[in-house]
Structures are given as C-alpha cells and as structure tokens.
Amino acid sequence: MKQILIFLLIGLLTTTLMPAKDKFKNLQVLDFETEKELKAYMKGMANNLGVKCVFCHDMNDKSIDTKHKKIARGMIKMTANLNEEVFSWAEETKVTCWTCHRGEKEPQITQP
Ligand code: HEC
Ligand code: HEC
C-alpha cells in the first residue's frame, strides 16, 4: 500500500513539474514554461478571433492538427515574424491576432 502511494506521488509530481513543452505532444512554434501560460495564450487567441477552442481543436486530442489549427500555426509564425522583422524598432509587441482579426474569424480584406 505504501509503495503504491509513493508511486502515485511521484507520478503526480512529475506531471505537475514537467515543462509544458515535454507535456504537450505537438508544439511546433509555441514555447511555454508552464501549462497555465499555454492555456492563457490559447484563451487570448480564441478571444481575438471570437471563437471557442473547438474551432481549431479536436477536443478529444488537442495535439491533432486540424485545418484551422494549421492555418493558425502559420498565423502565429507570421505574427512573430512581423514583430521581429518589420517592427524590430519597437520595444513592445505591436502586432497580435487582434490587430487584424478584431474579434472576427475572417478579417475584412478591403474597406467596406
Ligand atoms: C485559432 C486556433 C486555436 C484556438 C481557437 C485554440 N487553439 Fe490551442 N492550439 C492552436 C495551435 C496552432 C496549437 C499548436 C501550436 C504549436 O504548434 O506550437 C495549439 C496547441 C494547443 C495545445 C497543445 C496540444 C499538444 O499536445 O500539442 C493545447 C493543450 C491547446 N492548444 C489548448 C487550447 C484550448 C484549451 C483552447 C481554448 C481556450 C485553444 N487551444 C484554442 C490553435 C488554437
Ligand atoms: C496581418 C493581418 C493578420 C494577422 C496579424 C493575423 N491574421 Fe489570421 N487571417 C488574416 C487574413 C487576411 C485571413 C483570411 C481571411 C479570409 O479568408 O477572408 C486570416 C485567416 C485566419 C484564419 C482562418 C479563418 C477561417 O475562417 O478559416 C485563422 C484560423 C487565423 N487567421 C488565425 C490567426 C491567429 C491565431 C492570429 C494570431 C496569432 C492571426 N490569425 C493573425 C490576417 C491576419
């Protein structure tokens, strides 16, 4: 009994202390220390587009790449490139999903 408890405790400790990038199966661009940070980023991204997690994810396994998730990964890279290369002069982050999306899945391409 005591051994089982010790095993359980070790299991619990390793999953809570494990870095997020080891815990998640399919992070190709994002790099977060903790699960909490990743979840906060995901919530922000969903809000910026006015969607729920299910718009990009297979809710049974979020590591699966869906059509929208792949597009979103490209958008994350594009946004990072804009901030690093075009806005390299800026101290703080200038471009986010919100900059174009403004709470919509599909930003307006031309002036209405
Ligand atoms: C606009 C699309 C989009 C929305 C909405 C979104 N995600 Fe994600 N999510 C992604 C992308 C893209 C990745 C992979 C990032 C990478 O490759 O570094 C990801 C990865 C993840 C992972 C890691 C999965 C793994 O094991 O690799 C988790 C967990 C996750 N998202 C949770 C959420 C939750 C919870 C929500 C809702 C609050 C959410 N996501 C909303 C696009 C989205
Ligand atoms: C420089 C402007 C810009 C930025 C910044 C931007 N996007 Fe986009 N995004 C677009 C445009 C333009 C489209 C195409 C809309 C259309 O199909 O009419 C699009 C489409 C998408 C789509 C596909 C929507 C659909 O209906 O299929 C997703 C998902 C997406 N963006 C996610 C993101 C995420 C997540 C971020 C932030 C990491 C982001 N975008 C940042 C301009 C941008």
mmCIF file of N, CA and C and ligand atoms in Angstrom:
data_model
loop_
_atom_site.group_PDB
_atom_site.id
_atom_site.type_symbol
_atom_site.label_atom_id
_atom_site.label_comp_id
_atom_site.label_asym_id
_atom_site.label_seq_id
_atom_site.Cartn_x
_atom_site.Cartn_y
_atom_site.Cartn_z
ATOM 1 N N MET A 1 0.831 -1.212 0.000
ATOM 2 C CA MET A 1 0.000 0.000 0.000
ATOM 3 C C MET A 1 0.869 1.267 0.000
ATOM 4 N N LYS A 2 1.864 1.263 0.884
ATOM 5 C CA LYS A 2 2.737 2.422 0.998
ATOM 6 C C LYS A 2 3.468 2.676 -0.333
ATOM 7 N N GLN A 3 3.902 1.536 -0.946
ATOM 8 C CA GLN A 3 4.611 1.660 -2.230
ATOM 9 C C GLN A 3 3.721 2.284 -3.306
ATOM 10 N N ILE A 4 2.460 1.847 -3.330
ATOM 11 C CA ILE A 4 1.517 2.390 -4.319
ATOM 12 C C ILE A 4 1.367 3.899 -4.131
ATOM 13 N N LEU A 5 1.263 4.314 -2.873
ATOM 14 C CA LEU A 5 1.114 5.746 -2.586
ATOM 15 C C LEU A 5 2.334 6.524 -3.063
ATOM 16 N N ILE A 6 3.513 5.953 -2.820
ATOM 17 C CA ILE A 6 4.744 6.632 -3.242
ATOM 18 C C ILE A 6 4.786 6.749 -4.766
ATOM 19 N N PHE A 7 4.401 5.683 -5.450
ATOM 20 C CA PHE A 7 4.350 5.729 -6.920
ATOM 21 C C PHE A 7 3.402 6.822 -7.408
ATOM 22 N N LEU A 8 2.234 6.878 -6.764
ATOM 23 C CA LEU A 8 1.234 7.884 -7.154
ATOM 24 C C LEU A 8 1.786 9.292 -6.964
ATOM 25 N N LEU A 9 2.459 9.484 -5.840
ATOM 26 C CA LEU A 9 3.016 10.797 -5.508
ATOM 27 C C LEU A 9 4.070 11.208 -6.537
ATOM 28 N N ILE A 10 4.949 10.257 -6.881
ATOM 29 C CA ILE A 10 5.996 10.553 -7.868
ATOM 30 C C ILE A 10 5.354 10.905 -9.210
ATOM 31 N N GLY A 11 4.333 10.133 -9.584
ATOM 32 C CA GLY A 11 3.627 10.385 -10.841
ATOM 33 C C GLY A 11 3.043 11.781 -10.867
ATOM 34 N N LEU A 12 2.408 12.159 -9.786
ATOM 35 C CA LEU A 12 1.769 13.465 -9.671
ATOM 36 C C LEU A 12 2.804 14.584 -9.758
ATOM 37 N N LEU A 13 3.911 14.411 -9.040
ATOM 38 C CA LEU A 13 4.954 15.432 -9.036
ATOM 39 C C LEU A 13 5.564 15.608 -10.415
ATOM 40 N N THR A 14 5.850 14.484 -11.109
ATOM 41 C CA THR A 14 6.497 14.635 -12.417
ATOM 42 C C THR A 14 5.563 15.290 -13.429
ATOM 43 N N THR A 15 4.247 14.996 -13.362
ATOM 44 C CA THR A 15 3.370 15.666 -14.343
ATOM 45 C C THR A 15 3.187 17.140 -14.018
ATOM 46 N N THR A 16 3.173 17.507 -12.742
ATOM 47 C CA THR A 16 2.975 18.930 -12.444
ATOM 48 C C THR A 16 4.260 19.727 -12.656
ATOM 49 N N LEU A 17 5.416 19.096 -12.460
ATOM 50 C CA LEU A 17 6.679 19.835 -12.585
ATOM 51 C C LEU A 17 7.278 19.766 -13.994
ATOM 52 N N MET A 18 6.758 18.857 -14.811
ATOM 53 C CA MET A 18 7.296 18.683 -16.149
ATOM 54 C C MET A 18 7.121 19.963 -16.974
ATOM 55 N N PRO A 19 8.155 20.412 -17.728
ATOM 56 C CA PRO A 19 7.974 21.604 -18.562
ATOM 57 C C PRO A 19 6.874 21.362 -19.592
ATOM 58 N N ALA A 20 6.132 22.434 -19.917
ATOM 59 C CA ALA A 20 4.982 22.311 -20.814
ATOM 60 C C ALA A 20 5.381 21.681 -22.150
ATOM 61 N N LYS A 21 6.576 22.016 -22.636
ATOM 62 C CA LYS A 21 6.934 21.511 -23.968
ATOM 63 C C LYS A 21 7.160 20.002 -23.977
ATOM 64 N N ASP A 22 7.402 19.415 -22.805
ATOM 65 C CA ASP A 22 7.506 17.959 -22.746
ATOM 66 C C ASP A 22 6.138 17.323 -22.550
ATOM 67 N N LYS A 23 5.257 18.082 -21.907
ATOM 68 C CA LYS A 23 3.928 17.549 -21.606
ATOM 69 C C LYS A 23 3.035 17.527 -22.853
ATOM 70 N N PHE A 24 3.189 18.545 -23.715
ATOM 71 C CA PHE A 24 2.382 18.610 -24.925
ATOM 72 C C PHE A 24 3.094 17.899 -26.061
ATOM 73 N N LYS A 25 2.282 17.304 -26.936
ATOM 74 C CA LYS A 25 2.860 16.400 -27.932
ATOM 75 C C LYS A 25 3.272 17.092 -29.213
ATOM 76 N N ASN A 26 2.601 18.211 -29.520
ATOM 77 C CA ASN A 26 2.760 18.734 -30.865
ATOM 78 C C ASN A 26 2.882 20.261 -30.882
ATOM 79 N N LEU A 27 3.813 20.795 -30.089
ATOM 80 C CA LEU A 27 4.075 22.236 -30.135
ATOM 81 C C LEU A 27 5.234 22.457 -31.103
ATOM 82 N N GLN A 28 4.940 23.099 -32.224
ATOM 83 C CA GLN A 28 5.988 23.317 -33.230
ATOM 84 C C GLN A 28 6.501 24.751 -33.248
ATOM 85 N N VAL A 29 5.680 25.680 -32.749
ATOM 86 C CA VAL A 29 6.137 27.078 -32.744
ATOM 87 C C VAL A 29 6.104 27.713 -31.353
ATOM 88 N N LEU A 30 5.120 27.379 -30.566
ATOM 89 C CA LEU A 30 4.999 27.991 -29.241
ATOM 90 C C LEU A 30 5.947 27.326 -28.259
ATOM 91 N N ASP A 31 6.430 28.137 -27.307
ATOM 92 C CA ASP A 31 7.364 27.617 -26.317
ATOM 93 C C ASP A 31 7.006 28.224 -24.965
ATOM 94 N N PHE A 32 6.343 27.459 -24.134
ATOM 95 C CA PHE A 32 5.940 27.964 -22.825
ATOM 96 C C PHE A 32 6.526 27.104 -21.715
ATOM 97 N N GLU A 33 6.812 27.741 -20.589
ATOM 98 C CA GLU A 33 7.340 27.017 -19.431
ATOM 99 C C GLU A 33 6.257 26.173 -18.784
ATOM 100 N N THR A 34 5.058 26.741 -18.663
ATOM 101 C CA THR A 34 4.010 26.038 -17.927
ATOM 102 C C THR A 34 2.739 25.856 -18.754
ATOM 103 N N GLU A 35 1.954 24.878 -18.331
ATOM 104 C CA GLU A 35 0.672 24.595 -18.958
ATOM 105 C C GLU A 35 -0.262 25.807 -18.813
ATOM 106 N N LYS A 36 -0.165 26.469 -17.658
ATOM 107 C CA LYS A 36 -1.004 27.635 -17.384
ATOM 108 C C LYS A 36 -0.773 28.739 -18.422
ATOM 109 N N GLU A 37 0.493 28.966 -18.738
ATOM 110 C CA GLU A 37 0.831 30.002 -19.723
ATOM 111 C C GLU A 37 0.281 29.644 -21.108
ATOM 112 N N LEU A 38 0.413 28.376 -21.476
ATOM 113 C CA LEU A 38 -0.109 27.936 -22.781
ATOM 114 C C LEU A 38 -1.621 28.139 -22.844
ATOM 115 N N LYS A 39 -2.318 27.739 -21.785
ATOM 116 C CA LYS A 39 -3.783 27.862 -21.758
ATOM 117 C C LYS A 39 -4.206 29.335 -21.841
ATOM 118 N N ALA A 40 -3.464 30.202 -21.137
ATOM 119 C CA ALA A 40 -3.789 31.637 -21.166
ATOM 120 C C ALA A 40 -3.602 32.185 -22.577
ATOM 121 N N TYR A 41 -2.536 31.735 -23.247
ATOM 122 C CA TYR A 41 -2.282 32.178 -24.621
ATOM 123 C C TYR A 41 -3.411 31.712 -25.541
ATOM 124 N N MET A 42 -3.841 30.450 -25.369
ATOM 125 C CA MET A 42 -4.908 29.871 -26.201
ATOM 126 C C MET A 42 -6.219 30.640 -26.004
ATOM 127 N N LYS A 43 -6.515 30.982 -24.742
ATOM 128 C CA LYS A 43 -7.743 31.734 -24.443
ATOM 129 C C LYS A 43 -7.713 33.086 -25.129
ATOM 130 N N GLY A 44 -6.550 33.743 -25.059
ATOM 131 C CA GLY A 44 -6.402 35.063 -25.681
ATOM 132 C C GLY A 44 -6.595 34.974 -27.190
ATOM 133 N N MET A 45 -5.987 33.941 -27.793
ATOM 134 C CA MET A 45 -6.073 33.752 -29.238
ATOM 135 C C MET A 45 -7.535 33.515 -29.653
ATOM 136 N N ALA A 46 -8.227 32.668 -28.887
ATOM 137 C CA ALA A 46 -9.643 32.376 -29.183
ATOM 138 C C ALA A 46 -10.468 33.667 -29.093
ATOM 139 N N ASN A 47 -10.245 34.458 -28.048
ATOM 140 C CA ASN A 47 -10.974 35.721 -27.886
ATOM 141 C C ASN A 47 -10.678 36.686 -29.031
ATOM 142 N N ASN A 48 -9.420 36.755 -29.444
ATOM 143 C CA ASN A 48 -9.027 37.654 -30.528
ATOM 144 C C ASN A 48 -9.773 37.334 -31.821
ATOM 145 N N LEU A 49 -10.128 36.047 -31.999
ATOM 146 C CA LEU A 49 -10.826 35.617 -33.219
ATOM 147 C C LEU A 49 -12.330 35.457 -33.009
ATOM 148 N N GLY A 50 -12.771 35.589 -31.759
ATOM 149 C CA GLY A 50 -14.194 35.410 -31.450
ATOM 150 C C GLY A 50 -14.656 33.974 -31.623
ATOM 151 N N VAL A 51 -13.772 33.004 -31.306
ATOM 152 C CA VAL A 51 -14.134 31.581 -31.452
ATOM 153 C C VAL A 51 -13.879 30.820 -30.151
ATOM 154 N N LYS A 52 -14.347 29.575 -30.106
ATOM 155 C CA LYS A 52 -14.060 28.673 -28.988
ATOM 156 C C LYS A 52 -12.936 27.725 -29.400
ATOM 157 N N CYS A 53 -12.394 27.007 -28.425
ATOM 158 C CA CYS A 53 -11.287 26.068 -28.671
ATOM 159 C C CYS A 53 -11.607 25.111 -29.831
ATOM 160 N N VAL A 54 -12.858 24.677 -29.899
ATOM 161 C CA VAL A 54 -13.258 23.657 -30.879
ATOM 162 C C VAL A 54 -13.136 24.144 -32.326
ATOM 163 N N PHE A 55 -13.035 25.442 -32.533
ATOM 164 C CA PHE A 55 -12.838 25.964 -33.890
ATOM 165 C C PHE A 55 -11.508 25.437 -34.470
ATOM 166 N N CYS A 56 -10.513 25.309 -33.615
ATOM 167 C CA CYS A 56 -9.207 24.822 -34.080
ATOM 168 C C CYS A 56 -8.900 23.400 -33.627
ATOM 169 N N HIS A 57 -9.566 22.936 -32.562
ATOM 170 C CA HIS A 57 -9.147 21.662 -31.972
ATOM 171 C C HIS A 57 -10.146 20.528 -32.078
ATOM 172 N N ASP A 58 -9.592 19.317 -32.209
ATOM 173 C CA ASP A 58 -10.310 18.084 -31.953
ATOM 174 C C ASP A 58 -10.283 17.955 -30.426
ATOM 175 N N MET A 59 -11.439 18.118 -29.787
ATOM 176 C CA MET A 59 -11.466 18.232 -28.329
ATOM 177 C C MET A 59 -11.093 16.929 -27.610
ATOM 178 N N ASN A 60 -11.030 15.820 -28.341
ATOM 179 C CA ASN A 60 -10.575 14.566 -27.719
ATOM 180 C C ASN A 60 -9.054 14.519 -27.618
ATOM 181 N N ASP A 61 -8.390 15.213 -28.541
ATOM 182 C CA ASP A 61 -6.927 15.226 -28.539
ATOM 183 C C ASP A 61 -6.464 16.504 -29.235
ATOM 184 N N LYS A 62 -6.053 17.466 -28.406
ATOM 185 C CA LYS A 62 -5.714 18.782 -28.954
ATOM 186 C C LYS A 62 -4.406 18.784 -29.738
ATOM 187 N N SER A 63 -3.650 17.674 -29.662
ATOM 188 C CA SER A 63 -2.387 17.647 -30.407
ATOM 189 C C SER A 63 -2.632 17.358 -31.897
ATOM 190 N N ILE A 64 -3.824 16.859 -32.240
ATOM 191 C CA ILE A 64 -4.137 16.575 -33.649
ATOM 192 C C ILE A 64 -4.216 17.885 -34.438
ATOM 193 N N ASP A 65 -3.572 17.902 -35.615
ATOM 194 C CA ASP A 65 -3.628 19.101 -36.461
ATOM 195 C C ASP A 65 -4.899 19.092 -37.312
ATOM 196 N N THR A 66 -5.726 20.109 -37.127
ATOM 197 C CA THR A 66 -6.921 20.277 -37.953
ATOM 198 C C THR A 66 -6.617 21.357 -38.987
ATOM 199 N N LYS A 67 -7.549 21.555 -39.915
ATOM 200 C CA LYS A 67 -7.357 22.561 -40.959
ATOM 201 C C LYS A 67 -7.123 23.949 -40.335
ATOM 202 N N HIS A 68 -8.015 24.337 -39.410
ATOM 203 C CA HIS A 68 -7.885 25.663 -38.805
ATOM 204 C C HIS A 68 -6.669 25.780 -37.910
ATOM 205 N N LYS A 69 -6.309 24.675 -37.267
ATOM 206 C CA LYS A 69 -5.130 24.712 -36.399
ATOM 207 C C LYS A 69 -3.878 24.957 -37.229
ATOM 208 N N LYS A 70 -3.816 24.322 -38.403
ATOM 209 C CA LYS A 70 -2.647 24.521 -39.278
ATOM 210 C C LYS A 70 -2.571 25.966 -39.769
ATOM 211 N N ILE A 71 -3.741 26.520 -40.135
ATOM 212 C CA ILE A 71 -3.751 27.927 -40.565
ATOM 213 C C ILE A 71 -3.276 28.799 -39.407
ATOM 214 N N ALA A 72 -3.801 28.510 -38.202
ATOM 215 C CA ALA A 72 -3.450 29.312 -37.028
ATOM 216 C C ALA A 72 -1.951 29.245 -36.743
ATOM 217 N N ARG A 73 -1.342 28.065 -36.939
ATOM 218 C CA ARG A 73 0.108 27.938 -36.697
ATOM 219 C C ARG A 73 0.872 28.863 -37.641
ATOM 220 N N GLY A 74 0.430 28.909 -38.898
ATOM 221 C CA GLY A 74 1.054 29.818 -39.866
ATOM 222 C C GLY A 74 0.887 31.267 -39.453
ATOM 223 N N MET A 75 -0.298 31.580 -38.913
ATOM 224 C CA MET A 75 -0.596 32.951 -38.464
ATOM 225 C C MET A 75 0.285 33.329 -37.265
ATOM 226 N N ILE A 76 0.517 32.360 -36.365
ATOM 227 C CA ILE A 76 1.381 32.626 -35.198
ATOM 228 C C ILE A 76 2.793 32.963 -35.691
ATOM 229 N N LYS A 77 3.258 32.177 -36.690
ATOM 230 C CA LYS A 77 4.606 32.429 -37.239
ATOM 231 C C LYS A 77 4.667 33.786 -37.934
ATOM 232 N N MET A 78 3.617 34.076 -38.727
ATOM 233 C CA MET A 78 3.569 35.351 -39.453
ATOM 234 C C MET A 78 3.615 36.517 -38.462
ATOM 235 N N THR A 79 2.795 36.423 -37.399
ATOM 236 C CA THR A 79 2.722 37.496 -36.408
ATOM 237 C C THR A 79 4.077 37.683 -35.711
ATOM 238 N N ALA A 80 4.734 36.568 -35.398
ATOM 239 C CA ALA A 80 6.052 36.652 -34.755
ATOM 240 C C ALA A 80 7.070 37.288 -35.699
ATOM 241 N N ASN A 81 7.009 36.903 -36.983
ATOM 242 C CA ASN A 81 7.923 37.496 -37.972
ATOM 243 C C ASN A 81 7.710 38.996 -38.104
ATOM 244 N N LEU A 82 6.443 39.402 -38.146
ATOM 245 C CA LEU A 82 6.143 40.836 -38.251
ATOM 246 C C LEU A 82 6.760 41.581 -37.074
ATOM 247 N N ASN A 83 6.553 41.064 -35.875
ATOM 248 C CA ASN A 83 7.092 41.733 -34.688
ATOM 249 C C ASN A 83 8.617 41.750 -34.672
ATOM 250 N N GLU A 84 9.220 40.639 -35.096
ATOM 251 C CA GLU A 84 10.684 40.552 -35.042
ATOM 252 C C GLU A 84 11.352 41.330 -36.155
ATOM 253 N N GLU A 85 10.794 41.241 -37.382
ATOM 254 C CA GLU A 85 11.487 41.830 -38.522
ATOM 255 C C GLU A 85 10.988 43.217 -38.916
ATOM 256 N N VAL A 86 9.690 43.358 -39.099
ATOM 257 C CA VAL A 86 9.164 44.652 -39.560
ATOM 258 C C VAL A 86 9.134 45.666 -38.405
ATOM 259 N N PHE A 87 8.708 45.187 -37.227
ATOM 260 C CA PHE A 87 8.603 46.090 -36.075
ATOM 261 C C PHE A 87 9.783 45.919 -35.120
ATOM 262 N N SER A 88 10.936 45.613 -35.697
ATOM 263 C CA SER A 88 12.120 45.346 -34.879
ATOM 264 C C SER A 88 12.509 46.569 -34.045
ATOM 265 N N TRP A 89 12.100 47.763 -34.519
ATOM 266 C CA TRP A 89 12.424 49.005 -33.805
ATOM 267 C C TRP A 89 11.591 49.189 -32.543
ATOM 268 N N ALA A 90 10.476 48.441 -32.435
ATOM 269 C CA ALA A 90 9.549 48.672 -31.318
ATOM 270 C C ALA A 90 9.977 47.916 -30.069
ATOM 271 N N GLU A 91 9.804 48.559 -28.936
ATOM 272 C CA GLU A 91 10.146 47.934 -27.652
ATOM 273 C C GLU A 91 9.146 46.836 -27.308
ATOM 274 N N GLU A 92 7.856 47.190 -27.459
ATOM 275 C CA GLU A 92 6.817 46.227 -27.075
ATOM 276 C C GLU A 92 6.173 45.599 -28.310
ATOM 277 N N THR A 93 5.410 44.535 -28.075
ATOM 278 C CA THR A 93 4.726 43.835 -29.160
ATOM 279 C C THR A 93 3.743 44.766 -29.859
ATOM 280 N N LYS A 94 3.848 44.857 -31.177
ATOM 281 C CA LYS A 94 2.958 45.752 -31.932
ATOM 282 C C LYS A 94 1.839 45.007 -32.645
ATOM 283 N N VAL A 95 2.125 43.784 -33.117
ATOM 284 C CA VAL A 95 1.109 43.052 -33.887
ATOM 285 C C VAL A 95 0.653 41.814 -33.123
ATOM 286 N N THR A 96 -0.652 41.680 -32.972
ATOM 287 C CA THR A 96 -1.258 40.494 -32.365
ATOM 288 C C THR A 96 -2.355 40.023 -33.318
ATOM 289 N N CYS A 97 -2.988 38.911 -32.991
ATOM 290 C CA CYS A 97 -4.118 38.444 -33.817
ATOM 291 C C CYS A 97 -5.183 39.535 -33.877
ATOM 292 N N TRP A 98 -5.351 40.250 -32.787
ATOM 293 C CA TRP A 98 -6.377 41.288 -32.700
ATOM 294 C C TRP A 98 -6.167 42.393 -33.734
ATOM 295 N N THR A 99 -4.893 42.727 -34.011
ATOM 296 C CA THR A 99 -4.570 43.813 -34.939
ATOM 297 C C THR A 99 -5.358 43.672 -36.235
ATOM 298 N N CYS A 100 -5.451 42.460 -36.751
ATOM 299 C CA CYS A 100 -6.210 42.236 -37.985
ATOM 300 C C CYS A 100 -7.603 41.671 -37.704
ATOM 301 N N HIS A 101 -7.686 40.724 -36.794
ATOM 302 C CA HIS A 101 -8.946 39.979 -36.650
ATOM 303 C C HIS A 101 -10.050 40.737 -35.899
ATOM 304 N N ARG A 102 -9.696 41.534 -34.900
ATOM 305 C CA ARG A 102 -10.692 42.343 -34.168
ATOM 306 C C ARG A 102 -11.915 41.535 -33.733
ATOM 307 N N GLY A 103 -11.670 40.327 -33.229
ATOM 308 C CA GLY A 103 -12.770 39.510 -32.730
ATOM 309 C C GLY A 103 -13.539 38.757 -33.798
ATOM 310 N N GLU A 104 -12.989 38.721 -35.034
ATOM 311 C CA GLU A 104 -13.656 38.010 -36.136
ATOM 312 C C GLU A 104 -12.752 36.900 -36.675
ATOM 313 N N LYS A 105 -13.390 35.821 -37.159
ATOM 314 C CA LYS A 105 -12.616 34.743 -37.781
ATOM 315 C C LYS A 105 -11.922 35.239 -39.032
ATOM 316 N N GLU A 106 -12.667 35.998 -39.825
ATOM 317 C CA GLU A 106 -12.130 36.462 -41.104
ATOM 318 C C GLU A 106 -12.043 37.981 -41.135
ATOM 319 N N PRO A 107 -10.819 38.498 -41.073
ATOM 320 C CA PRO A 107 -10.664 39.957 -41.110
ATOM 321 C C PRO A 107 -11.164 40.516 -42.427
ATOM 322 N N GLN A 108 -11.600 41.763 -42.403
ATOM 323 C CA GLN A 108 -12.001 42.422 -43.643
ATOM 324 C C GLN A 108 -10.759 42.650 -44.485
ATOM 325 N N ILE A 109 -10.839 42.261 -45.753
ATOM 326 C CA ILE A 109 -9.680 42.385 -46.639
ATOM 327 C C ILE A 109 -9.603 43.798 -47.219
ATOM 328 N N THR A 110 -10.765 44.349 -47.560
ATOM 329 C CA THR A 110 -10.782 45.700 -48.129
ATOM 330 C C THR A 110 -11.745 46.576 -47.332
ATOM 331 N N GLN A 111 -11.633 47.853 -47.533
ATOM 332 C CA GLN A 111 -12.506 48.797 -46.843
ATOM 333 C C GLN A 111 -13.951 48.573 -47.287
ATOM 334 N N PRO A 112 -14.881 48.438 -46.343
ATOM 335 C CA PRO A 112 -16.260 48.156 -46.740
ATOM 336 C C PRO A 112 -16.899 49.364 -47.438
HETATM 337 C C1 HEC B 1 -7.204 29.873 -33.657
HETATM 338 C C2 HEC B 1 -6.888 28.466 -33.409
HETATM 339 C C3 HEC B 1 -6.817 27.971 -31.978
HETATM 340 C C4 HEC B 1 -7.747 28.140 -30.972
HETATM 341 C C5 HEC B 1 -9.052 28.906 -31.010
HETATM 342 C C6 HEC B 1 -7.241 27.391 -29.843
HETATM 343 N N1 HEC B 1 -6.048 26.783 -30.148
HETATM 344 FE FE1 HEC B 1 -4.978 25.527 -28.959
HETATM 345 N N2 HEC B 1 -3.535 25.359 -30.420
HETATM 346 C C7 HEC B 1 -3.561 26.024 -31.632
HETATM 347 C C8 HEC B 1 -2.307 25.768 -32.336
HETATM 348 C C9 HEC B 1 -1.922 26.323 -33.698
HETATM 349 C C10 HEC B 1 -1.554 24.914 -31.498
HETATM 350 C C11 HEC B 1 -0.160 24.357 -31.790
HETATM 351 C C12 HEC B 1 0.905 25.433 -31.567
HETATM 352 C C13 HEC B 1 2.318 24.984 -31.949
HETATM 353 O O1 HEC B 1 2.487 24.227 -32.903
HETATM 354 O O2 HEC B 1 3.291 25.446 -31.280
HETATM 355 C C14 HEC B 1 -2.358 24.650 -30.309
HETATM 356 C C15 HEC B 1 -1.996 23.817 -29.258
HETATM 357 C C16 HEC B 1 -2.758 23.572 -28.132
HETATM 358 C C17 HEC B 1 -2.435 22.619 -27.092
HETATM 359 C C18 HEC B 1 -1.238 21.679 -27.078
HETATM 360 C C19 HEC B 1 -1.652 20.323 -27.649
HETATM 361 C C20 HEC B 1 -0.483 19.343 -27.783
HETATM 362 O O3 HEC B 1 -0.414 18.373 -27.008
HETATM 363 O O4 HEC B 1 0.372 19.558 -28.660
HETATM 364 C C21 HEC B 1 -3.405 22.718 -26.129
HETATM 365 C C22 HEC B 1 -3.485 21.930 -24.812
HETATM 366 C C23 HEC B 1 -4.340 23.715 -26.576
HETATM 367 N N3 HEC B 1 -3.924 24.217 -27.805
HETATM 368 C C24 HEC B 1 -5.447 24.120 -25.863
HETATM 369 C C25 HEC B 1 -6.386 25.037 -26.315
HETATM 370 C C26 HEC B 1 -7.531 25.479 -25.528
HETATM 371 C C27 HEC B 1 -7.867 24.994 -24.104
HETATM 372 C C28 HEC B 1 -8.213 26.382 -26.298
HETATM 373 C C29 HEC B 1 -9.457 27.187 -25.948
HETATM 374 C C30 HEC B 1 -9.321 28.071 -24.792
HETATM 375 C C31 HEC B 1 -7.492 26.502 -27.558
HETATM 376 N N4 HEC B 1 -6.392 25.679 -27.524
HETATM 377 C C32 HEC B 1 -7.885 27.308 -28.616
HETATM 378 C C33 HEC B 1 -4.604 26.771 -32.131
HETATM 379 C C34 HEC B 1 -5.745 27.131 -31.446
HETATM 380 C C1 HEC B 2 -1.675 40.900 -40.754
HETATM 381 C C2 HEC B 2 -3.064 40.517 -40.521
HETATM 382 C C3 HEC B 2 -3.318 39.227 -39.731
HETATM 383 C C4 HEC B 2 -2.824 38.869 -38.509
HETATM 384 C C5 HEC B 2 -1.855 39.634 -37.622
HETATM 385 C C6 HEC B 2 -3.427 37.601 -38.177
HETATM 386 N N1 HEC B 2 -4.261 37.198 -39.186
HETATM 387 FE FE1 HEC B 2 -5.346 35.448 -39.273
HETATM 388 N N2 HEC B 2 -6.064 35.979 -41.090
HETATM 389 C C7 HEC B 2 -5.767 37.140 -41.782
HETATM 390 C C8 HEC B 2 -6.432 37.142 -43.069
HETATM 391 C C9 HEC B 2 -6.352 38.254 -44.109
HETATM 392 C C10 HEC B 2 -7.170 35.924 -43.136
HETATM 393 C C11 HEC B 2 -8.025 35.413 -44.307
HETATM 394 C C12 HEC B 2 -9.476 35.822 -44.102
HETATM 395 C C13 HEC B 2 -10.346 35.301 -45.208
HETATM 396 O O1 HEC B 2 -10.286 34.096 -45.526
HETATM 397 O O2 HEC B 2 -11.112 36.096 -45.760
HETATM 398 C C14 HEC B 2 -6.914 35.218 -41.868
HETATM 399 C C15 HEC B 2 -7.444 33.984 -41.564
HETATM 400 C C16 HEC B 2 -7.217 33.288 -40.387
HETATM 401 C C17 HEC B 2 -7.773 32.004 -40.054
HETATM 402 C C18 HEC B 2 -8.728 31.169 -40.930
HETATM 403 C C19 HEC B 2 -10.164 31.575 -40.592
HETATM 404 C C20 HEC B 2 -11.203 30.742 -41.300
HETATM 405 O O3 HEC B 2 -12.387 31.164 -41.280
HETATM 406 O O4 HEC B 2 -10.879 29.709 -41.876
HETATM 407 C C21 HEC B 2 -7.313 31.666 -38.804
HETATM 408 C C22 HEC B 2 -7.618 30.402 -38.019
HETATM 409 C C23 HEC B 2 -6.453 32.748 -38.374
HETATM 410 N N3 HEC B 2 -6.407 33.720 -39.349
HETATM 411 C C24 HEC B 2 -5.804 32.794 -37.170
HETATM 412 C C25 HEC B 2 -4.973 33.828 -36.722
HETATM 413 C C26 HEC B 2 -4.292 33.853 -35.447
HETATM 414 C C27 HEC B 2 -4.411 32.760 -34.385
HETATM 415 C C28 HEC B 2 -3.556 35.005 -35.403
HETATM 416 C C29 HEC B 2 -2.629 35.486 -34.303
HETATM 417 C C30 HEC B 2 -1.574 34.542 -33.929
HETATM 418 C C31 HEC B 2 -3.773 35.699 -36.664
HETATM 419 N N4 HEC B 2 -4.641 34.959 -37.436
HETATM 420 C C32 HEC B 2 -3.172 36.915 -37.017
HETATM 421 C C33 HEC B 2 -4.950 38.163 -41.334
HETATM 422 C C34 HEC B 2 -4.226 38.165 -40.159
#
